[in-house]
Amino acid sequence: NAPFNKDMEAWAKLSDRTYIWNYVTNFANYFVPYPNWHVLAANIAYFKAHGVAGVFEEGTYGTPGGDLVELKDYVISRALWNVSYATDGGEALIDEFVTGYYGGAAPHVREYMKAMEASVQVTAFYMHESFHVDAAFLTPSAVLRAAAALNSATAAATGRFAPRAAAASMPPMYVALWRWDELRAYAANVSATWPYASTKRAQFDAFKALYQANNVTQLNEPGKNITWLEAQLFPPRGAPPLVEAEAGRPRLHW
C-alpha cells in the first residue's frame, strides 16, 4: 500500500475535501472468504486523518449474502458515523456485533475469523478486489479449520441466531464445492475430520438451500447464480472440461 499512502499524504497537503470510492468485497466471488473486517474501521480513520471529507464503501450490493457482510456493514456504518469508534481498529465494534448478532455461536464465528486472518498473514496474501477459490491464503488446512469452526457455530446457535450462523457458513462451503476432490484428499492424508457431506451433490444441495433461504440472487457482480454454479460443478457426462472450473478456479471476467 506504500504507493497509495504516498499519494494520500500528498493529497492531504493540498485538500481537506478529498472523496474516496473504496472497494470492500470480492466482486468476482462474493462467497469466497474475504477477511478484511480488521482493516475497515482503521482505513476510515486513516482517510479522516488525511483530509477526506466523504467515503463511499462499495461492498456486496444487489444481493443478500457474502462473507460476514452484516458485520462489515455494521463496522463501516459506525466508523463513518463517528470515526472515534475506529481508534482501536474497530475491535470493539467487531466484538459488539459478533456477540449480539450470533449469540452462543459467537466464539465459533470468531474462530473462523481468526483462521482466515492468520492464513492471510502467514501467506502475505494481498486481498484485491477480485480473486478466486484458489487464492494462496485459502490453504486446505485453513479452509478445513474455517469449515469446522462454522459447523460448530451452526450447532451452537439457537432461536433467531440459528439462521444467521447457518448463513455465515456459506463461504468456506463455496470454496470446498469448487475444490472438493483436493480437499477430501488432503483431509484423508492428514487424518482430519471431514466437515461436509460424503458427496459433493449432497453438499451442493445444502449450499443451495442456504442460498434460497437467504434470498441470494447472485454469486458475483456479473450476476452468476446458483443454476450457473450447478452447471459448473456437475457438467453433463461426456462434456468437455469447462474453462471456469479448470484447476478448481472459476475464471470470471467483468
Coordinates of N, CA and C in Angstrom, one line a residue:
N1 N 0.8 -1.2 0.0 CA 0.0 0.0 0.0 C 0.8 1.3 0.0
A2 N 2.2 1.1 -0.1 CA 3.0 2.3 0.0 C 2.7 3.4 -1.1
P3 N 2.5 3.0 -2.3 CA 2.2 4.0 -3.3 C 0.9 4.8 -3.0
F4 N -0.1 4.0 -2.6 CA -1.4 4.7 -2.2 C -1.1 5.7 -1.0
N5 N -0.4 5.2 0.0 CA -0.1 6.1 1.1 C 0.6 7.3 0.7
K6 N 1.6 7.2 -0.2 CA 2.3 8.4 -0.7 C 1.4 9.4 -1.3
D7 N 0.5 8.8 -2.2 CA -0.5 9.7 -2.9 C -1.4 10.4 -1.9
M8 N -1.9 9.6 -0.9 CA -2.9 10.1 0.1 C -2.2 11.2 0.9
E9 N -1.0 11.0 1.3 CA -0.3 12.1 2.1 C -0.1 13.3 1.2
A10 N 0.2 13.2 0.0 CA 0.4 14.3 -0.9 C -1.0 15.1 -1.1
W11 N -2.0 14.3 -1.3 CA -3.3 15.0 -1.4 C -3.7 15.7 -0.1
A12 N -3.4 15.1 1.0 CA -3.8 15.8 2.3 C -3.1 17.1 2.5
K13 N -2.0 17.3 1.8 CA -1.3 18.6 1.9 C -2.0 19.7 1.0
L14 N -2.8 19.2 0.1 CA -3.5 20.1 -0.9 C -4.9 20.4 -0.6
S15 N -5.6 19.4 0.1 CA -7.0 19.5 0.2 C -7.6 18.9 1.5
D16 N -8.6 19.4 2.0 CA -9.3 18.8 3.1 C -10.7 18.4 2.7
R17 N -10.9 18.2 1.4 CA -12.2 17.7 0.9 C -12.0 16.7 -0.2
T18 N -11.1 15.8 0.0 CA -11.0 14.6 -0.9 C -12.1 13.6 -0.6
Y19 N -12.5 13.0 -1.7 CA -13.6 11.9 -1.5 C -13.1 10.6 -2.0
I20 N -13.4 9.6 -1.3 CA -12.9 8.2 -1.6 C -14.0 7.3 -2.0
W21 N -13.8 6.6 -3.1 CA -14.7 5.5 -3.5 C -13.8 4.2 -3.3
N22 N -14.2 3.4 -2.3 CA -13.4 2.3 -1.8 C -14.1 1.0 -2.1
Y23 N -13.4 -0.1 -2.4 CA -13.9 -1.4 -2.6 C -13.7 -2.3 -1.4
V24 N -14.7 -2.9 -0.9 CA -14.6 -3.7 0.3 C -15.2 -5.1 0.2
T25 N -15.2 -5.6 -1.1 CA -15.7 -7.0 -1.3 C -14.9 -7.6 -2.4
N26 N -15.1 -8.9 -2.7 CA -14.6 -9.6 -3.8 C -15.6 -9.7 -4.9
F27 N -15.5 -8.8 -5.9 CA -16.5 -8.7 -6.9 C -16.6 -10.0 -7.8
A28 N -15.6 -10.7 -7.9 CA -15.6 -11.9 -8.7 C -16.3 -13.1 -8.0
N29 N -16.2 -13.1 -6.7 CA -16.7 -14.2 -5.9 C -17.2 -13.7 -4.5
Y30 N -18.5 -13.3 -4.5 CA -19.0 -12.8 -3.2 C -18.9 -13.8 -2.1
F31 N -18.9 -15.1 -2.4 CA -18.9 -16.1 -1.3 C -17.6 -16.7 -1.0
V32 N -16.5 -16.2 -1.6 CA -15.2 -16.6 -1.2 C -14.8 -15.8 0.1
P33 N -14.2 -16.4 1.1 CA -13.9 -15.7 2.3 C -13.0 -14.4 2.0
Y34 N -13.4 -13.3 2.6 CA -12.8 -12.0 2.3 C -12.5 -11.3 3.7
P35 N -11.5 -11.8 4.4 CA -11.2 -11.3 5.7 C -10.6 -9.9 5.8
N36 N -11.4 -8.9 5.5 CA -10.9 -7.5 5.6 C -11.6 -6.8 6.8
W37 N -12.3 -7.5 7.6 CA -13.0 -6.8 8.7 C -12.1 -6.1 9.7
H38 N -10.9 -6.6 9.8 CA -9.9 -6.0 10.7 C -9.3 -4.7 10.2
V39 N -9.5 -4.3 9.0 CA -9.0 -3.0 8.5 C -10.1 -2.0 8.1
L40 N -11.3 -2.4 8.1 CA -12.4 -1.5 7.7 C -12.4 -0.2 8.5
A41 N -12.5 -0.3 9.8 CA -12.6 0.9 10.6 C -11.2 1.7 10.6
A42 N -10.1 0.9 10.6 CA -8.8 1.6 10.6 C -8.6 2.4 9.3
N43 N -9.1 1.9 8.2 CA -9.0 2.6 6.9 C -9.8 3.9 6.9
I44 N -11.0 3.9 7.5 CA -11.8 5.1 7.6 C -11.1 6.1 8.5
A45 N -10.5 5.7 9.6 CA -9.8 6.6 10.4 C -8.6 7.2 9.7
Y46 N -7.9 6.4 8.9 CA -6.8 6.9 8.1 C -7.3 7.9 7.1
F47 N -8.4 7.7 6.4 CA -8.9 8.6 5.5 C -9.2 10.0 6.2
K48 N -9.9 9.9 7.3 CA -10.3 11.1 8.1 C -9.0 11.9 8.4
A49 N -8.0 11.2 8.8 CA -6.7 11.9 9.2 C -6.0 12.5 8.0
H50 N -6.4 12.2 6.8 CA -5.7 12.7 5.6 C -6.6 13.5 4.7
G51 N -7.5 14.3 5.4 CA -8.3 15.3 4.6 C -9.4 14.8 3.8
V52 N -9.9 13.6 4.1 CA -11.0 13.0 3.4 C -12.3 13.5 4.0
A53 N -13.2 14.0 3.2 CA -14.5 14.6 3.7 C -15.6 13.6 3.5
G54 N -15.5 12.6 2.6 CA -16.5 11.6 2.4 C -16.0 10.3 1.8
V55 N -16.7 9.2 2.2 CA -16.2 7.9 1.8 C -17.4 7.1 1.3
F56 N -17.3 6.5 0.1 CA -18.3 5.6 -0.4 C -17.7 4.2 -0.4
E57 N -18.2 3.3 0.4 CA -17.7 1.9 0.5 C -18.5 1.0 -0.3
E58 N -18.0 0.5 -1.4 CA -18.8 -0.4 -2.3 C -18.5 -1.8 -1.9
G59 N -19.6 -2.5 -1.4 CA -19.5 -3.9 -1.0 C -20.3 -4.8 -1.9
T60 N -20.9 -5.8 -1.2 CA -21.7 -6.8 -1.9 C -23.1 -6.2 -2.1
Y61 N -23.3 -5.5 -3.2 CA -24.5 -4.9 -3.5 C -25.4 -5.7 -4.4
G62 N -26.6 -5.5 -4.4 CA -27.5 -6.1 -5.4 C -28.0 -7.5 -4.9
T63 N -27.5 -8.0 -3.8 CA -28.0 -9.3 -3.3 C -27.7 -9.4 -1.9
P64 N -28.5 -10.1 -1.1 CA -28.1 -10.5 0.3 C -26.9 -11.6 0.2
G65 N -26.3 -11.8 1.2 CA -25.3 -12.8 1.3 C -23.8 -12.3 1.0
G66 N -22.9 -13.2 1.3 CA -21.5 -12.9 1.1 C -20.8 -13.3 2.4
D67 N -19.5 -12.8 2.6 CA -18.7 -13.2 3.7 C -18.9 -12.2 4.9
L68 N -19.7 -12.6 5.9 CA -20.0 -11.8 7.1 C -20.3 -10.3 6.7
V69 N -21.2 -10.2 5.7 CA -21.5 -8.8 5.2 C -22.2 -8.0 6.3
E70 N -23.0 -8.6 7.1 CA -23.7 -7.8 8.2 C -22.7 -7.2 9.1
L71 N -21.7 -8.0 9.5 CA -20.7 -7.5 10.4 C -19.9 -6.3 9.7
K72 N -19.5 -6.5 8.5 CA -18.8 -5.5 7.8 C -19.6 -4.2 7.6
D73 N -20.9 -4.3 7.3 CA -21.7 -3.2 7.2 C -21.9 -2.4 8.5
Y74 N -21.9 -3.2 9.6 CA -22.0 -2.5 10.9 C -20.8 -1.8 11.2
V75 N -19.6 -2.4 11.1 CA -18.4 -1.7 11.4 C -18.2 -0.5 10.5
I76 N -18.5 -0.6 9.2 CA -18.3 0.5 8.3 C -19.3 1.7 8.7
S77 N -20.5 1.4 8.9 CA -21.5 2.4 9.2 C -21.2 3.1 10.5
R78 N -20.8 2.4 11.5 CA -20.5 3.0 12.8 C -19.2 3.9 12.7
A79 N -18.2 3.4 12.0 CA -17.0 4.2 11.9 C -17.2 5.4 11.0
L80 N -18.1 5.4 10.0 CA -18.4 6.5 9.2 C -19.2 7.5 10.0
W81 N -20.1 7.0 10.9 CA -20.9 7.9 11.7 C -20.0 8.7 12.7
N82 N -19.1 8.0 13.3 CA -18.2 8.6 14.4 C -16.8 7.9 14.3
V83 N -15.9 8.6 13.7 CA -14.6 8.0 13.5 C -13.8 7.6 14.8
S84 N -14.3 8.1 15.9 CA -13.7 7.8 17.2 C -13.9 6.3 17.5
Y85 N -14.9 5.7 16.9 CA -15.1 4.2 17.1 C -14.0 3.4 16.5
A86 N -13.2 4.0 15.6 CA -12.1 3.3 14.9 C -10.8 3.4 15.6
T87 N -10.8 4.0 16.8 CA -9.5 4.3 17.5 C -8.7 3.0 17.8
D88 N -9.5 1.9 18.0 CA -8.9 0.6 18.4 C -8.9 -0.3 17.1
G89 N -9.0 0.3 16.0 CA -9.0 -0.5 14.7 C -10.4 -1.2 14.5
G90 N -11.4 -0.8 15.3 CA -12.7 -1.4 15.1 C -12.9 -2.6 15.9
E91 N -12.0 -3.0 16.8 CA -12.1 -4.3 17.5 C -13.3 -4.3 18.4
A92 N -13.6 -3.2 19.1 CA -14.8 -3.1 20.0 C -16.1 -3.2 19.2
L93 N -16.1 -2.6 18.0 CA -17.3 -2.8 17.1 C -17.5 -4.2 16.7
I94 N -16.4 -4.9 16.3 CA -16.5 -6.3 15.9 C -17.0 -7.1 17.1
D95 N -16.4 -7.0 18.2 CA -16.8 -7.8 19.4 C -18.3 -7.5 19.7
E96 N -18.7 -6.2 19.7 CA -20.1 -5.9 19.9 C -21.1 -6.6 19.0
F97 N -20.7 -6.5 17.7 CA -21.6 -7.1 16.7 C -21.6 -8.6 16.8
V98 N -20.5 -9.2 16.8 CA -20.4 -10.7 16.8 C -21.2 -11.3 18.0
T99 N -21.0 -10.7 19.1 CA -21.7 -11.1 20.3 C -23.2 -11.0 20.2
G100 N -23.6 -9.8 19.7 CA -25.0 -9.5 19.7 C -25.8 -10.2 18.5
Y101 N -25.1 -10.4 17.4 CA -25.7 -11.0 16.2 C -25.7 -12.5 16.2
Y102 N -24.7 -13.1 16.8 CA -24.6 -14.6 16.7 C -24.8 -15.3 18.0
G103 N -25.0 -14.6 19.1 CA -25.3 -15.2 20.3 C -24.3 -16.3 20.8
G104 N -24.8 -17.5 21.1 CA -24.0 -18.6 21.5 C -23.0 -19.1 20.5
A105 N -23.2 -18.7 19.2 CA -22.3 -19.1 18.1 C -21.1 -18.2 18.0
A106 N -21.2 -17.0 18.7 CA -20.1 -16.0 18.6 C -18.7 -16.5 18.7
P107 N -18.4 -17.3 19.7 CA -17.0 -17.7 19.8 C -16.5 -18.5 18.6
H108 N -17.4 -19.3 18.0 CA -17.0 -20.1 16.8 C -16.9 -19.2 15.6
V109 N -17.7 -18.2 15.5 CA -17.6 -17.3 14.4 C -16.2 -16.6 14.5
R110 N -15.9 -16.2 15.7 CA -14.6 -15.6 15.9 C -13.4 -16.5 15.6
E111 N -13.6 -17.8 15.8 CA -12.6 -18.8 15.4 C -12.4 -18.8 13.9
Y112 N -13.5 -18.8 13.2 CA -13.5 -18.7 11.7 C -12.7 -17.4 11.3
M113 N -13.0 -16.3 11.9 CA -12.3 -15.1 11.6 C -10.8 -15.2 11.8
K114 N -10.4 -15.7 13.0 CA -9.0 -15.9 13.3 C -8.3 -16.8 12.3
A115 N -9.0 -17.9 11.9 CA -8.4 -18.8 10.9 C -8.0 -18.1 9.6
M116 N -9.0 -17.3 9.1 CA -8.8 -16.6 7.9 C -7.7 -15.5 8.0
E117 N -7.8 -14.7 9.1 CA -6.8 -13.7 9.4 C -5.4 -14.2 9.5
A118 N -5.2 -15.3 10.2 CA -3.9 -16.0 10.4 C -3.4 -16.4 9.0
S119 N -4.2 -17.0 8.2 CA -3.7 -17.5 6.9 C -3.3 -16.4 6.0
V120 N -4.0 -15.3 6.0 CA -3.6 -14.1 5.2 C -2.3 -13.6 5.7
Q121 N -2.1 -13.6 7.0 CA -0.8 -13.1 7.5 C 0.4 -14.1 7.1
V122 N 0.2 -15.3 7.3 CA 1.2 -16.3 7.0 C 1.6 -16.3 5.5
T123 N 0.6 -16.2 4.7 CA 0.9 -16.3 3.2 C 1.2 -14.9 2.6
A124 N 1.0 -13.8 3.4 CA 1.2 -12.5 2.9 C 0.4 -12.2 1.7
F125 N -0.9 -12.7 1.7 CA -1.8 -12.6 0.5 C -2.3 -11.1 0.5
Y126 N -2.3 -10.5 -0.7 CA -2.8 -9.2 -0.9 C -4.2 -9.3 -1.4
M127 N -5.2 -8.9 -0.6 CA -6.6 -9.0 -1.0 C -7.1 -7.9 -1.8
H128 N -7.0 -8.1 -3.1 CA -7.5 -7.0 -4.0 C -9.0 -7.2 -4.3
E129 N -9.5 -6.6 -5.3 CA -11.0 -6.6 -5.5 C -11.6 -7.8 -6.1
S130 N -10.7 -8.7 -6.7 CA -11.2 -9.9 -7.3 C -10.2 -11.0 -7.2
F131 N -10.5 -12.1 -6.5 CA -9.7 -13.3 -6.5 C -10.6 -14.5 -6.4
H132 N -10.0 -15.7 -6.5 CA -10.8 -16.9 -6.8 C -10.6 -17.9 -5.6
V133 N -11.2 -19.1 -5.8 CA -11.2 -20.1 -4.8 C -9.9 -20.7 -4.5
D134 N -8.9 -20.4 -5.4 CA -7.6 -21.0 -5.2 C -6.6 -19.9 -4.7
A135 N -7.1 -18.9 -4.1 CA -6.2 -17.8 -3.6 C -5.2 -18.4 -2.6
A136 N -4.0 -17.9 -2.5 CA -2.9 -18.5 -1.7 C -3.3 -18.7 -0.2
F137 N -4.1 -17.8 0.3 CA -4.4 -17.9 1.8 C -5.4 -19.0 2.0
L138 N -6.1 -19.4 1.0 CA -7.2 -20.5 1.2 C -6.5 -21.8 1.1
T139 N -5.6 -22.1 2.0 CA -4.9 -23.4 2.0 C -5.9 -24.4 2.5
P140 N -5.6 -25.7 2.2 CA -6.5 -26.8 2.6 C -6.7 -26.7 4.2
S141 N -5.6 -26.6 4.9 CA -5.8 -26.6 6.4 C -6.6 -25.4 6.9
A142 N -6.4 -24.2 6.2 CA -7.2 -23.0 6.7 C -8.7 -23.2 6.3
V143 N -9.0 -23.8 5.1 CA -10.4 -24.0 4.7 C -11.1 -25.0 5.7
L144 N -10.4 -26.1 6.0 CA -10.9 -27.1 6.9 C -11.2 -26.5 8.3
R145 N -10.2 -25.7 8.8 CA -10.4 -25.1 10.1 C -11.6 -24.2 10.1
A146 N -11.7 -23.4 9.0 CA -12.8 -22.5 8.9 C -14.1 -23.2 8.9
A147 N -14.2 -24.3 8.1 CA -15.4 -25.1 8.0 C -15.8 -25.7 9.3
A148 N -14.8 -26.2 10.1 CA -15.1 -26.8 11.4 C -15.6 -25.8 12.3
A149 N -15.0 -24.6 12.3 CA -15.5 -23.5 13.2 C -16.9 -23.1 12.9
L150 N -17.3 -23.0 11.7 CA -18.6 -22.6 11.3 C -19.6 -23.7 11.5
N151 N -19.2 -24.9 11.4 CA -20.1 -26.0 11.7 C -20.4 -26.0 13.2
S152 N -19.4 -25.7 14.0 CA -19.6 -25.6 15.5 C -20.5 -24.4 15.8
A153 N -20.4 -23.3 15.0 CA -21.3 -22.1 15.2 C -22.7 -22.5 14.9
T154 N -22.9 -23.2 13.8 CA -24.3 -23.6 13.4 C -24.9 -24.5 14.5
A155 N -24.1 -25.4 15.1 CA -24.5 -26.3 16.1 C -24.9 -25.6 17.4
A156 N -24.1 -24.5 17.7 CA -24.3 -23.8 18.9 C -25.4 -22.8 18.9
A157 N -25.8 -22.4 17.7 CA -26.8 -21.3 17.6 C -28.2 -21.8 17.8
T158 N -29.0 -21.0 18.5 CA -30.4 -21.4 18.7 C -31.3 -20.2 18.4
G159 N -32.6 -20.4 18.2 CA -33.5 -19.3 18.0 C -33.2 -18.5 16.8
R160 N -33.3 -17.2 17.0 CA -33.0 -16.3 15.9 C -31.6 -16.3 15.4
F161 N -30.7 -16.8 16.3 CA -29.3 -16.8 15.9 C -29.0 -18.0 14.9
A162 N -29.8 -19.0 14.9 CA -29.5 -20.2 14.1 C -29.4 -19.9 12.6
P163 N -30.4 -19.2 12.0 CA -30.2 -18.9 10.5 C -29.1 -18.0 10.2
R164 N -28.7 -17.1 11.2 CA -27.6 -16.2 11.0 C -26.2 -17.0 10.9
A165 N -26.1 -17.9 11.9 CA -24.9 -18.8 11.9 C -24.8 -19.7 10.6
A166 N -26.0 -20.2 10.2 CA -26.0 -21.0 9.0 C -25.6 -20.2 7.8
A167 N -26.0 -19.0 7.7 CA -25.7 -18.2 6.5 C -24.2 -17.9 6.6
A168 N -23.6 -17.7 7.7 CA -22.2 -17.4 7.9 C -21.3 -18.6 7.4
S169 N -21.9 -19.8 7.4 CA -21.1 -21.0 7.0 C -20.9 -21.1 5.5
M170 N -21.5 -20.3 4.7 CA -21.5 -20.5 3.2 C -20.2 -20.2 2.6
P171 N -19.3 -19.2 2.9 CA -18.1 -19.0 2.2 C -17.1 -20.2 2.1
P172 N -16.7 -20.8 3.2 CA -15.8 -22.0 3.1 C -16.5 -23.1 2.4
M173 N -17.8 -23.2 2.5 CA -18.5 -24.3 1.8 C -18.4 -24.1 0.3
Y174 N -18.5 -22.8 -0.1 CA -18.4 -22.5 -1.6 C -17.0 -22.9 -2.1
V175 N -16.0 -22.6 -1.3 CA -14.6 -23.0 -1.7 C -14.5 -24.5 -1.8
A176 N -15.1 -25.2 -0.8 CA -15.0 -26.6 -0.8 C -15.7 -27.3 -2.0
L177 N -16.8 -26.7 -2.4 CA -17.5 -27.3 -3.6 C -16.6 -27.2 -4.8
W178 N -15.9 -26.1 -5.0 CA -15.1 -25.9 -6.2 C -13.8 -26.9 -6.1
R179 N -13.3 -27.1 -4.9 CA -12.1 -27.8 -4.7 C -12.3 -29.1 -4.0
W180 N -13.4 -29.7 -4.2 CA -13.9 -30.9 -3.5 C -12.9 -32.0 -3.4
D181 N -12.5 -32.5 -4.5 CA -11.5 -33.7 -4.6 C -10.2 -33.3 -3.9
E182 N -9.7 -32.2 -4.1 CA -8.4 -31.7 -3.5 C -8.6 -31.7 -2.0
L183 N -9.6 -31.1 -1.4 CA -9.8 -31.0 0.0 C -10.1 -32.3 0.7
R184 N -10.9 -33.2 0.0 CA -11.1 -34.5 0.5 C -9.9 -35.3 0.6
A185 N -9.0 -35.2 -0.4 CA -7.8 -36.0 -0.4 C -6.8 -35.4 0.7
Y186 N -6.8 -34.1 0.9 CA -6.0 -33.5 1.9 C -6.4 -34.0 3.3
A187 N -7.7 -33.9 3.6 CA -8.3 -34.4 4.9 C -7.9 -35.8 5.2
A188 N -8.0 -36.7 4.2 CA -7.7 -38.1 4.4 C -6.2 -38.3 4.6
N189 N -5.4 -37.5 3.9 CA -4.0 -37.6 4.1 C -3.5 -37.2 5.4
V190 N -4.1 -36.2 6.1 CA -3.6 -35.7 7.4 C -4.5 -36.2 8.5
S191 N -5.4 -37.1 8.2 CA -6.4 -37.7 9.1 C -7.2 -36.6 9.8
A192 N -7.6 -35.7 9.1 CA -8.5 -34.6 9.6 C -10.0 -35.0 9.4
T193 N -10.8 -34.5 10.3 CA -12.2 -34.8 10.2 C -12.8 -34.0 9.0
W194 N -13.5 -34.7 8.2 CA -14.1 -34.1 7.0 C -15.4 -33.3 7.5
P195 N -15.5 -32.0 7.2 CA -16.6 -31.2 7.8 C -17.9 -31.2 7.0
Y196 N -17.9 -31.8 5.9 CA -19.0 -31.7 5.0 C -19.6 -33.1 4.7
A197 N -20.6 -33.1 3.8 CA -21.3 -34.3 3.4 C -20.3 -35.3 2.7
S198 N -20.8 -36.5 2.5 CA -19.9 -37.5 1.9 C -19.9 -37.3 0.4
T199 N -20.8 -36.6 -0.2 CA -20.8 -36.4 -1.7 C -20.9 -34.9 -2.0
K200 N -20.4 -34.5 -3.1 CA -20.4 -33.1 -3.5 C -21.9 -32.7 -3.8
R201 N -22.6 -33.6 -4.4 CA -24.0 -33.3 -4.7 C -24.8 -33.0 -3.4
A202 N -24.6 -33.8 -2.4 CA -25.4 -33.5 -1.1 C -25.0 -32.2 -0.5
Q203 N -23.7 -31.9 -0.6 CA -23.2 -30.6 -0.1 C -23.7 -29.4 -0.9
F204 N -23.7 -29.6 -2.2 CA -24.3 -28.5 -3.1 C -25.7 -28.3 -2.7
D205 N -26.5 -29.3 -2.5 CA -27.9 -29.2 -2.1 C -28.0 -28.4 -0.8
A206 N -27.1 -28.6 0.1 CA -27.1 -27.8 1.4 C -26.8 -26.4 1.1
F207 N -25.8 -26.1 0.2 CA -25.5 -24.7 -0.1 C -26.7 -24.1 -0.8
K208 N -27.3 -24.8 -1.7 CA -28.4 -24.2 -2.5 C -29.6 -23.9 -1.5
A209 N -29.8 -24.7 -0.5 CA -30.9 -24.4 0.4 C -30.6 -23.2 1.2
L210 N -29.3 -22.9 1.6 CA -29.0 -21.7 2.3 C -29.1 -20.5 1.3
Y211 N -28.7 -20.7 0.1 CA -28.8 -19.7 -1.0 C -30.2 -19.2 -1.1
Q212 N -31.1 -20.1 -1.1 CA -32.5 -19.8 -1.3 C -33.1 -19.2 0.0
A213 N -32.8 -19.8 1.1 CA -33.3 -19.3 2.4 C -32.9 -17.9 2.7
N214 N -31.8 -17.5 2.2 CA -31.3 -16.1 2.5 C -31.5 -15.2 1.3
N215 N -32.4 -15.6 0.3 CA -32.8 -14.8 -0.8 C -31.6 -14.2 -1.6
V216 N -30.6 -15.0 -1.7 CA -29.4 -14.7 -2.5 C -29.9 -14.7 -4.0
T217 N -29.4 -13.8 -4.8 CA -29.8 -13.8 -6.2 C -28.6 -13.9 -7.1
Q218 N -27.4 -13.6 -6.6 CA -26.2 -13.8 -7.5 C -25.0 -14.1 -6.6
L219 N -24.0 -14.7 -7.3 CA -22.8 -15.1 -6.6 C -21.6 -14.2 -6.8
N220 N -21.8 -13.3 -7.8 CA -20.7 -12.3 -8.1 C -21.3 -11.1 -8.8
E221 N -20.5 -10.1 -9.0 CA -21.0 -8.9 -9.7 C -21.6 -9.1 -11.1
P222 N -21.0 -10.0 -11.9 CA -21.6 -10.2 -13.2 C -22.9 -10.9 -13.2
G223 N -23.4 -11.4 -12.0 CA -24.7 -12.0 -11.9 C -24.8 -13.5 -12.1
K224 N -23.7 -14.2 -12.0 CA -23.8 -15.7 -12.0 C -24.6 -16.1 -10.8
N225 N -25.5 -17.1 -11.0 CA -26.3 -17.6 -10.0 C -26.2 -19.0 -9.6
I226 N -27.1 -19.6 -8.8 CA -27.0 -20.9 -8.4 C -27.1 -22.0 -9.5
T227 N -27.9 -21.6 -10.5 CA -28.0 -22.5 -11.7 C -26.7 -22.6 -12.4
W228 N -26.0 -21.5 -12.6 CA -24.7 -21.5 -13.2 C -23.7 -22.3 -12.4
L229 N -23.7 -22.1 -11.1 CA -22.8 -22.9 -10.2 C -23.0 -24.4 -10.4
E230 N -24.3 -24.8 -10.4 CA -24.6 -26.2 -10.5 C -24.0 -26.8 -11.8
A231 N -24.2 -26.0 -12.9 CA -23.7 -26.4 -14.2 C -22.2 -26.5 -14.2
Q232 N -21.5 -25.7 -13.5 CA -20.0 -25.7 -13.4 C -19.5 -26.9 -12.6
L233 N -20.2 -27.2 -11.5 CA -19.8 -28.3 -10.6 C -20.2 -29.7 -11.1
F234 N -21.3 -29.7 -11.9 CA -21.8 -31.0 -12.4 C -22.1 -30.9 -13.9
P235 N -21.0 -30.8 -14.7 CA -21.2 -30.8 -16.1 C -21.8 -32.1 -16.7
P236 N -22.5 -32.0 -17.7 CA -23.1 -33.3 -18.3 C -22.0 -34.3 -18.6
R237 N -22.3 -35.6 -18.4 CA -21.4 -36.6 -18.7 C -20.9 -36.6 -20.2
G238 N -19.6 -36.6 -20.4 CA -19.1 -36.6 -21.7 C -18.8 -35.2 -22.2
A239 N -19.2 -34.2 -21.5 CA -19.0 -32.8 -21.9 C -17.5 -32.4 -21.7
P240 N -17.0 -31.6 -22.6 CA -15.6 -31.1 -22.4 C -15.4 -30.4 -21.2
P241 N -14.2 -30.3 -20.6 CA -14.0 -29.6 -19.4 C -14.4 -28.1 -19.5
L242 N -15.0 -27.6 -18.5 CA -15.4 -26.2 -18.5 C -14.2 -25.3 -18.1
V243 N -14.1 -24.2 -18.9 CA -13.0 -23.3 -18.6 C -13.1 -22.7 -17.2
E244 N -14.3 -22.4 -16.7 CA -14.5 -21.8 -15.4 C -14.0 -22.7 -14.3
A245 N -14.1 -24.0 -14.5 CA -13.7 -24.9 -13.4 C -12.3 -25.5 -13.5
E246 N -11.6 -25.0 -14.5 CA -10.2 -25.6 -14.7 C -9.4 -25.3 -13.5
A247 N -8.8 -26.4 -13.0 CA -7.9 -26.3 -11.8 C -8.6 -25.8 -10.6
G248 N -9.9 -26.0 -10.6 CA -10.7 -25.5 -9.4 C -10.9 -24.0 -9.4
R249 N -10.5 -23.3 -10.4 CA -10.6 -21.8 -10.4 C -11.6 -21.3 -11.4
P250 N -12.7 -20.6 -10.8 CA -13.7 -20.0 -11.7 C -13.1 -18.8 -12.3
R251 N -12.9 -18.8 -13.6 CA -12.3 -17.6 -14.3 C -13.3 -16.7 -14.8
L252 N -13.6 -15.7 -13.9 CA -14.7 -14.8 -14.2 C -14.2 -13.5 -14.7
H253 N -14.8 -12.9 -15.7 CA -14.3 -11.7 -16.3 C -15.5 -10.7 -16.2
W254 N -15.2 -9.5 -15.8 CA -16.3 -8.5 -15.7 C -15.7 -7.1 -16.0

